[in-house]
Every structure is written in C-alpha cells, then in structure tokens.
PDB file of C-alpha atoms in Angstrom:
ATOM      1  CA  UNK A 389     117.208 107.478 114.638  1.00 78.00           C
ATOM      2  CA  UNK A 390     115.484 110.104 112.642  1.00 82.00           C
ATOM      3  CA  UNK A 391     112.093 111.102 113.361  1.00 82.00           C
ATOM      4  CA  UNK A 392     110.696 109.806 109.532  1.00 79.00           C
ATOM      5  CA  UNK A 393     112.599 106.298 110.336  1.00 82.00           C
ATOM      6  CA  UNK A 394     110.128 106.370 113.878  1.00 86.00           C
ATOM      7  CA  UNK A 395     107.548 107.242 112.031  1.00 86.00           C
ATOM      8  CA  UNK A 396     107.892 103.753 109.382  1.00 87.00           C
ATOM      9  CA  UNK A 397     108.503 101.863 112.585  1.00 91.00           C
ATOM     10  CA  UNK A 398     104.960 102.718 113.634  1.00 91.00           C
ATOM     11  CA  UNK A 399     103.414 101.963 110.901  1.00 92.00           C
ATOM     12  CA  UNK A 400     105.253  98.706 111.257  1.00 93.00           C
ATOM     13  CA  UNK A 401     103.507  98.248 114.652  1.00 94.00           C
ATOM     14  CA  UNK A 402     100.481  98.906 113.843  1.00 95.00           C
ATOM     15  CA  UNK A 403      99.934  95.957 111.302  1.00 96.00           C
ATOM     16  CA  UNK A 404      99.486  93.273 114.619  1.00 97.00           C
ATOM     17  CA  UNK A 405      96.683  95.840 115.609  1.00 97.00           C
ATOM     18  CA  UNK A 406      95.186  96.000 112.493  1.00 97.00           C
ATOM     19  CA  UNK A 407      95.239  92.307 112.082  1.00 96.00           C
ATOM     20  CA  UNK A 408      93.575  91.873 115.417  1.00 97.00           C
ATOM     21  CA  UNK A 409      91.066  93.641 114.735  1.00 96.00           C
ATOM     22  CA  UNK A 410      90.230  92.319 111.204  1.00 96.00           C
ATOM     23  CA  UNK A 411      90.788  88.480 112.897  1.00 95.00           C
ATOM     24  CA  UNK A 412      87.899  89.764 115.537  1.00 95.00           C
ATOM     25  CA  UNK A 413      85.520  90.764 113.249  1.00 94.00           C
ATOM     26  CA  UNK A 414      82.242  89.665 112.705  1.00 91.00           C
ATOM     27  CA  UNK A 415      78.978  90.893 111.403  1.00 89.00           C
ATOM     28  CA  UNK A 416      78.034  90.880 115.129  1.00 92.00           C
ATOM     29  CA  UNK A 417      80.807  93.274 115.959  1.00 93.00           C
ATOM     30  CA  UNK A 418      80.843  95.387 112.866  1.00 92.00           C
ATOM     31  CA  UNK A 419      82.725  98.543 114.354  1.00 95.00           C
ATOM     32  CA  UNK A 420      86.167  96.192 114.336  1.00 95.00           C
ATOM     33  CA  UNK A 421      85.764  96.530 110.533  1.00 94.00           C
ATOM     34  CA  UNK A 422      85.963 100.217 111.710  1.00 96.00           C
ATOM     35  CA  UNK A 423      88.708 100.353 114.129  1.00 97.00           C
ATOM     36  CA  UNK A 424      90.664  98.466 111.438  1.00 96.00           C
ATOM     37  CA  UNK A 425      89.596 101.153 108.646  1.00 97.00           C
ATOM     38  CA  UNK A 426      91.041 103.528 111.189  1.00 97.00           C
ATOM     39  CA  UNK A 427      94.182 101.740 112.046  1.00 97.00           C
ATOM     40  CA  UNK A 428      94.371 101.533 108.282  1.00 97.00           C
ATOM     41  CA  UNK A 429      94.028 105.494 107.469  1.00 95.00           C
ATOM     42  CA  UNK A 430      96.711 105.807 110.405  1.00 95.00           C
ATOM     43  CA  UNK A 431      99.040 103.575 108.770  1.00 93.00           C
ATOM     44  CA  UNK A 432      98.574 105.643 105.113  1.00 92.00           C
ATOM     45  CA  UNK A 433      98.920 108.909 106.731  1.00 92.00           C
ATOM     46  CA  UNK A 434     102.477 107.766 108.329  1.00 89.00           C
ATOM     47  CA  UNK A 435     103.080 106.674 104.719  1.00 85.00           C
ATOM     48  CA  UNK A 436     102.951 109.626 103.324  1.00 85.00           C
ATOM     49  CA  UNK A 437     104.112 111.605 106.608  1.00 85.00           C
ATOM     50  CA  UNK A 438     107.716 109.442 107.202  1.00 81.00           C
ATOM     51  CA  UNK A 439     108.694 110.194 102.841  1.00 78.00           C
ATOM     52  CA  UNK A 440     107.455 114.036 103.674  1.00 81.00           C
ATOM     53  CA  UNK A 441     109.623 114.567 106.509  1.00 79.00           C
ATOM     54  CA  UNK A 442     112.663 112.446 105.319  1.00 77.00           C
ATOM     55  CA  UNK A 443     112.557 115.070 102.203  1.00 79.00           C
ATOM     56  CA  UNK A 444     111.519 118.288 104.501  1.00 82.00           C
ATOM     57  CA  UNK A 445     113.288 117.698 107.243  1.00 80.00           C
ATOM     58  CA  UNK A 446     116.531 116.207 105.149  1.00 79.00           C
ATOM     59  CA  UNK A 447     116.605 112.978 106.962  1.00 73.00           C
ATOM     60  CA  UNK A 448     116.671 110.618 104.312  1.00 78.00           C
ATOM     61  CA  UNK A 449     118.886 107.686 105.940  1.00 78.00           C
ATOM     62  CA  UNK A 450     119.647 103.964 104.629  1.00 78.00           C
ATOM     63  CA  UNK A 451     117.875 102.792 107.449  1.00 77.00           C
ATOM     64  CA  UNK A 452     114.468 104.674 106.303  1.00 77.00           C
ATOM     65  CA  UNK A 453     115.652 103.338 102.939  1.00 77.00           C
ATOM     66  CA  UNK A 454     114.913 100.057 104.049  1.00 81.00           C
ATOM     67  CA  UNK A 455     112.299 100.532 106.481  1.00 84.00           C
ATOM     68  CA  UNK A 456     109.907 102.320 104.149  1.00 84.00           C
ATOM     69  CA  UNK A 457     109.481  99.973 101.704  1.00 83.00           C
ATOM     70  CA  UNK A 458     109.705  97.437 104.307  1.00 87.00           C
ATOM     71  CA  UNK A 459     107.319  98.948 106.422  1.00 89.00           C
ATOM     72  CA  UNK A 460     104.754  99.407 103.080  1.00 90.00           C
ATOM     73  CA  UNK A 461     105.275  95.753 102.095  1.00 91.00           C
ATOM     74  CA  UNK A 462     104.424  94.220 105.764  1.00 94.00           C
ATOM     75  CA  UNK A 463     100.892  95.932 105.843  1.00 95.00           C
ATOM     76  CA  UNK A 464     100.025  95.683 102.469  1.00 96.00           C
ATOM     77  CA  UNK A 465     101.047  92.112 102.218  1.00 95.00           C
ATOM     78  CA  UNK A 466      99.716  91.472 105.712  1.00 96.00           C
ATOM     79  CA  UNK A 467      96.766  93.335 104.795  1.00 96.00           C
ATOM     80  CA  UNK A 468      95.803  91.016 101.802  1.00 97.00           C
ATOM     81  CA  UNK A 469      96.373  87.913 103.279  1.00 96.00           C
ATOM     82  CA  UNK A 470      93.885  88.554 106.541  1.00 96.00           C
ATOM     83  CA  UNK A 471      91.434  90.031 104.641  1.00 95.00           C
ATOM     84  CA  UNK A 472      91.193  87.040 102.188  1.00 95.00           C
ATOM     85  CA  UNK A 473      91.051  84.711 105.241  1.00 93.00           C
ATOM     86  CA  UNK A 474      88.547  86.103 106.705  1.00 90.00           C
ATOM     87  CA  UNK A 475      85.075  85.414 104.786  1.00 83.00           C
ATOM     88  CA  UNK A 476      82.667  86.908 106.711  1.00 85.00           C
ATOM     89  CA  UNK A 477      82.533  90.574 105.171  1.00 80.00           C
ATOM     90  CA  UNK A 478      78.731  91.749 104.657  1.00 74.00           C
ATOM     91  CA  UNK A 479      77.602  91.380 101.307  1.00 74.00           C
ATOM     92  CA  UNK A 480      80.362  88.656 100.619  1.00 74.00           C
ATOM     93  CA  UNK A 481      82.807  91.816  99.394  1.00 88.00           C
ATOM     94  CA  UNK A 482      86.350  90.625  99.933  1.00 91.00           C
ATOM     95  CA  UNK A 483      89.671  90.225  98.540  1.00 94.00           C
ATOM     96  CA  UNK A 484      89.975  87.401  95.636  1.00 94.00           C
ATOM     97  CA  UNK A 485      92.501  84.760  96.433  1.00 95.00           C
ATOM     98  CA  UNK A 486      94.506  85.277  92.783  1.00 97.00           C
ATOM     99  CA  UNK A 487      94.778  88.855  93.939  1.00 97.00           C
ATOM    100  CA  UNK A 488      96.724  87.704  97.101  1.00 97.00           C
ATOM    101  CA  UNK A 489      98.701  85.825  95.005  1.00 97.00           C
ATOM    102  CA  UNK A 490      99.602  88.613  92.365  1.00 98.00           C
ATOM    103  CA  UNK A 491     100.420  91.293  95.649  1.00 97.00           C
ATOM    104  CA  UNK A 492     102.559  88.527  97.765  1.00 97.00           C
ATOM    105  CA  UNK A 493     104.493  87.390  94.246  1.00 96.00           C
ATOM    106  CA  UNK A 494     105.468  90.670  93.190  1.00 95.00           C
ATOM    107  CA  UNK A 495     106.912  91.564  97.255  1.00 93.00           C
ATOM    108  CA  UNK A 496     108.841  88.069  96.662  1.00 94.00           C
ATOM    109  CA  UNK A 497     110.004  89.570  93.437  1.00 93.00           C
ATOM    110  CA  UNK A 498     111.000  92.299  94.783  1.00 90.00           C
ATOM    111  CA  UNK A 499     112.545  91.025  97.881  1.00 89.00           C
ATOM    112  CA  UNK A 500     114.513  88.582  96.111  1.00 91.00           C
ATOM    113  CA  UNK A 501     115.285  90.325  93.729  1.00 89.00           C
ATOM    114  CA  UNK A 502     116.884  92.972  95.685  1.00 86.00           C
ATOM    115  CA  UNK A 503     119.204  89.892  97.771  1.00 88.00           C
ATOM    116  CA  UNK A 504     120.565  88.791  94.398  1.00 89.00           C
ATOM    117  CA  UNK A 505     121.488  92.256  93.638  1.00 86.00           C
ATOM    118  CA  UNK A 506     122.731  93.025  97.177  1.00 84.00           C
ATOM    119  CA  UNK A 507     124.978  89.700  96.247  1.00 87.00           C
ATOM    120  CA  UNK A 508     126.384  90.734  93.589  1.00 85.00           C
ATOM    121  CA  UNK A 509     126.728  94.251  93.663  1.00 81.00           C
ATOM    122  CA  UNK A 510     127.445  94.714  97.721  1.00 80.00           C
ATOM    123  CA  UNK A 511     124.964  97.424  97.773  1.00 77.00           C
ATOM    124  CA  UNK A 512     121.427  97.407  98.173  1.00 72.00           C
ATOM    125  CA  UNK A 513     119.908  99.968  95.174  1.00 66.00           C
ATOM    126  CA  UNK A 514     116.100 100.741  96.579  1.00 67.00           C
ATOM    127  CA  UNK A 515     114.257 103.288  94.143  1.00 73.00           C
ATOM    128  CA  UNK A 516     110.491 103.466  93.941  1.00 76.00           C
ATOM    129  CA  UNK A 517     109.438 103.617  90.434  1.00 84.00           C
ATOM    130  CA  UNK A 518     105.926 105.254  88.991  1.00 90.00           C
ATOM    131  CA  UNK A 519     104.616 102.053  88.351  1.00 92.00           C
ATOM    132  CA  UNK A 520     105.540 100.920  92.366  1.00 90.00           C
ATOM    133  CA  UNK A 521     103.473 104.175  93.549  1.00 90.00           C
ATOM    134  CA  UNK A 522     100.734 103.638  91.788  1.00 94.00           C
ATOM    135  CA  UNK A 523     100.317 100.065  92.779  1.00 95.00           C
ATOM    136  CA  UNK A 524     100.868 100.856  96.586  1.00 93.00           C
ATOM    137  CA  UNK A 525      98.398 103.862  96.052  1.00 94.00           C
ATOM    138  CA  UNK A 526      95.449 101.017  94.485  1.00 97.00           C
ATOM    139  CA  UNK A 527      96.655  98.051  96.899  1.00 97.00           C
ATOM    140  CA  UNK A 528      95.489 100.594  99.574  1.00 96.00           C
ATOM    141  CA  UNK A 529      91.874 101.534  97.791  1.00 97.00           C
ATOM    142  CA  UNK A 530      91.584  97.989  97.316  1.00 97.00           C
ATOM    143  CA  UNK A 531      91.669  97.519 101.238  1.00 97.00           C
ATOM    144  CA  UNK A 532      90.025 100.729 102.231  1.00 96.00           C
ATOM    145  CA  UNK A 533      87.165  99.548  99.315  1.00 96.00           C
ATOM    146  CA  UNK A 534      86.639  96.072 101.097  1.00 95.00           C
ATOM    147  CA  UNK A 535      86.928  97.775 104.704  1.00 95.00           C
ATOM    148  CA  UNK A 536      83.911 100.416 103.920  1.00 94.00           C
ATOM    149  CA  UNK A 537      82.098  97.922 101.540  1.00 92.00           C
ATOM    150  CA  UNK A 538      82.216  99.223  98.497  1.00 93.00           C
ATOM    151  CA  UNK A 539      80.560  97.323  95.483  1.00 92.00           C
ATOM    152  CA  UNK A 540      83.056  98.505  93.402  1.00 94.00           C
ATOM    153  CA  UNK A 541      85.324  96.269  95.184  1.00 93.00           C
ATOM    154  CA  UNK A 542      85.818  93.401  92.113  1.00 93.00           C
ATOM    155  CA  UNK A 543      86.652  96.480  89.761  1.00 95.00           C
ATOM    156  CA  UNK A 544      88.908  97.960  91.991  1.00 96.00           C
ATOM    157  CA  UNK A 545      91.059  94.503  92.501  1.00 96.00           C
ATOM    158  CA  UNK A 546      91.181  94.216  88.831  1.00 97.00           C
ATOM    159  CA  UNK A 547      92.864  97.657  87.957  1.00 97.00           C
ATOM    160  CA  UNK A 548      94.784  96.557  91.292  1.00 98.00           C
ATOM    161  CA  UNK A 549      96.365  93.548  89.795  1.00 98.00           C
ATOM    162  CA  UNK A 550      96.919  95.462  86.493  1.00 98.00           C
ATOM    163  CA  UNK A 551      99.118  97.732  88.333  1.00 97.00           C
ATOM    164  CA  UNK A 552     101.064  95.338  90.546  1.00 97.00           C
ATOM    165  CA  UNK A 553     101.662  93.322  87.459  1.00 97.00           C
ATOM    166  CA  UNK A 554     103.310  96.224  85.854  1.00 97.00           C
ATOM    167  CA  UNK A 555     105.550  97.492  88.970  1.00 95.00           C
ATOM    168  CA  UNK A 556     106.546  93.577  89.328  1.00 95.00           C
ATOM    169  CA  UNK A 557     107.785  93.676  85.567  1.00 95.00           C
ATOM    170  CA  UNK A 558     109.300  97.059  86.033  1.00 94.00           C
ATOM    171  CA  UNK A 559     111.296  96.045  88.837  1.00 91.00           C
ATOM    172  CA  UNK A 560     111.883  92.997  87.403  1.00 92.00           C
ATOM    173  CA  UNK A 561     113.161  95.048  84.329  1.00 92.00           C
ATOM    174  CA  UNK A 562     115.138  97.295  86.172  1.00 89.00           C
ATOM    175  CA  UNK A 563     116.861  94.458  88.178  1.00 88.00           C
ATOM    176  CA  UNK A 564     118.000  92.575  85.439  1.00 88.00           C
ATOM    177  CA  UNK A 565     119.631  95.875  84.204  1.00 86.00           C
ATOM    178  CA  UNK A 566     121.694  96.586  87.379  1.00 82.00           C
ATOM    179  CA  UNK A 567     122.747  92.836  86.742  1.00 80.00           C
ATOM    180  CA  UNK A 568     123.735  93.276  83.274  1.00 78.00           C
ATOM    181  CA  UNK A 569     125.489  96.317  84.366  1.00 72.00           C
ATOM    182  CA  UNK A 570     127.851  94.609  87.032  1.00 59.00           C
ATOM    183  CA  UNK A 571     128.426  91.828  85.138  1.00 58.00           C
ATOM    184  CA  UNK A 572     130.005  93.871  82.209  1.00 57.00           C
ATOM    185  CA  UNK A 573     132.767  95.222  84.659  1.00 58.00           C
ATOM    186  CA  UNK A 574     135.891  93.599  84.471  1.00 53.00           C
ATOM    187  CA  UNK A 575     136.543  91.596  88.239  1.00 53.00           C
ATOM    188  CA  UNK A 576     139.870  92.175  89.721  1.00 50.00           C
TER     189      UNK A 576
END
C-alpha cells in the first residue's frame, strides 16, 4: 500500500472523530466546534497531500483511484448530514436541508452512476472533472464557513449548490457518453 493510499485512509478515519465531536457540541462546550474545525483542516490537508504525493512520488494506484474520491465523498457527505442535524450552532448559522439534499444526490449520481458503467464496461473510469474540484473545494468553505460562523454562510451554500449542480450534470454528461460509446461496439 502506497503511502498517498494511507494517507486517504486517514482521512477516512477521521470522519467518526469529526462527527463526534460535531454530535457533542453545544453552545456550552463551544471548543468541540473547534476540535471539529481542526479535524476538518486535517482532513483537507490529507486531501490535497495523498493527490500530491500519488503525482510526486509516482504512486498513483487503482486502489487510491478509488479511495480518493471515496475518501472525499464520506466526509463531505458525512459532513453535511451532521451538521444539518445538529441545530444548535450560535447565531442559528447552519447547513440548509435542500443543500444536503443537492450534495448527497449528486454522490448517489455519481456512485451509481459509476456501477452502471462498471456493468457494462468491466472497468471502473474515475476522472475528476473542473466542475468536481470546484464543488469539493466550496462543499469544504461551506463547512469550514458554518464551523467558524461566518454570516456569509447562506451565500456561500448558494454558490455551493450552483457548483454541485453543475459537477452532477457534468458527470452525468460524461457518463452517458462512456455509455453511448460501449454500446456502439459490436458484442461478440
């Protein structure tokens, strides 16, 4: 196992953490909101750490194919949820239900998605578009924003969903072109 493939796997273990600490929180016990920020910053820097290394250090593997992306999804998607549930944020600033709902639809999307293609096709084609960066990069402001309070919070979620509607119609666009693809070969 490559160091960049360890390096998603924490990040993957660090979502029960984070969740913990965002279930624990209350106004009374502010600094979870803290720890979690931290456990949040951890989790971005081994985002961008695991993709650096994987190109540096020429260790990009099927297995960190999978567990990037994977890894991305679980604590962004984990992320939204728990923060939505939990309703006691000062100054009421939290995550909008139809947001959670436009984030966890495009993962199905995606997830799906990529079973009907691995179906078909008996390969599993994973490439990160634009449109999928930029939406991970503004799914994570729209935590860190809630996390440290921000009022810009509501603004923030908006351009959020603009972007995660546009990476979920890319994707879908893009899947429905590797289909087209394999069905225009001849079967044997």
């Amino acid at each position: 196992m490559t160091f960049a493939n360890k390096v998603s796997i924490f990040r993957i273990l660090s979502v029960p953490f984070f969740i913990a600490t965002i279930l624990y929180y209350q106004p009374t016990r502010d600094y979870l909101r803290f720890v979690a920020l931290a456990i949040f910053f951890l989790a971005i820097i081994s985002d961008a750490l695991d993709g650096y290394l994987a190109r540096v250090l020429q260790q990009k593997t099927k297995a960190g194919s999978i567990l990037d992306p994977l890894a991305d999804k679980v604590l962004l998607s984990a992320s939204f949820i728990f923060i939505h549930l939990k309703d006691n944020f000062p100054d009421g600033i939290n995550i909008p239900l139809w947001l959670v709902i436009i984030v966890i639809s495009r993962d199905l999307l995606i997830f799906f998605g990529a079973v009907v293609i691995y179906l078909i096709r008996n390969e599993l084609i994973l490439s990160p578009s634009k449109w999928g960066k930029y939406t991970t990069c503004f799914q994570m402001l729209t935590i860190v924003s809630v996390l440290v309070q921000n009022h810009l919070t509501g603004t923030i979620a908006i351009i959020t969903a603009v972007f995660t509607i546009l990476s979920g119609l890319d994707y879908l666009k893009k899947g429905l072109r590797v289909l087209y693809v394999s069905d225009l070969r001849p079967t044997v």
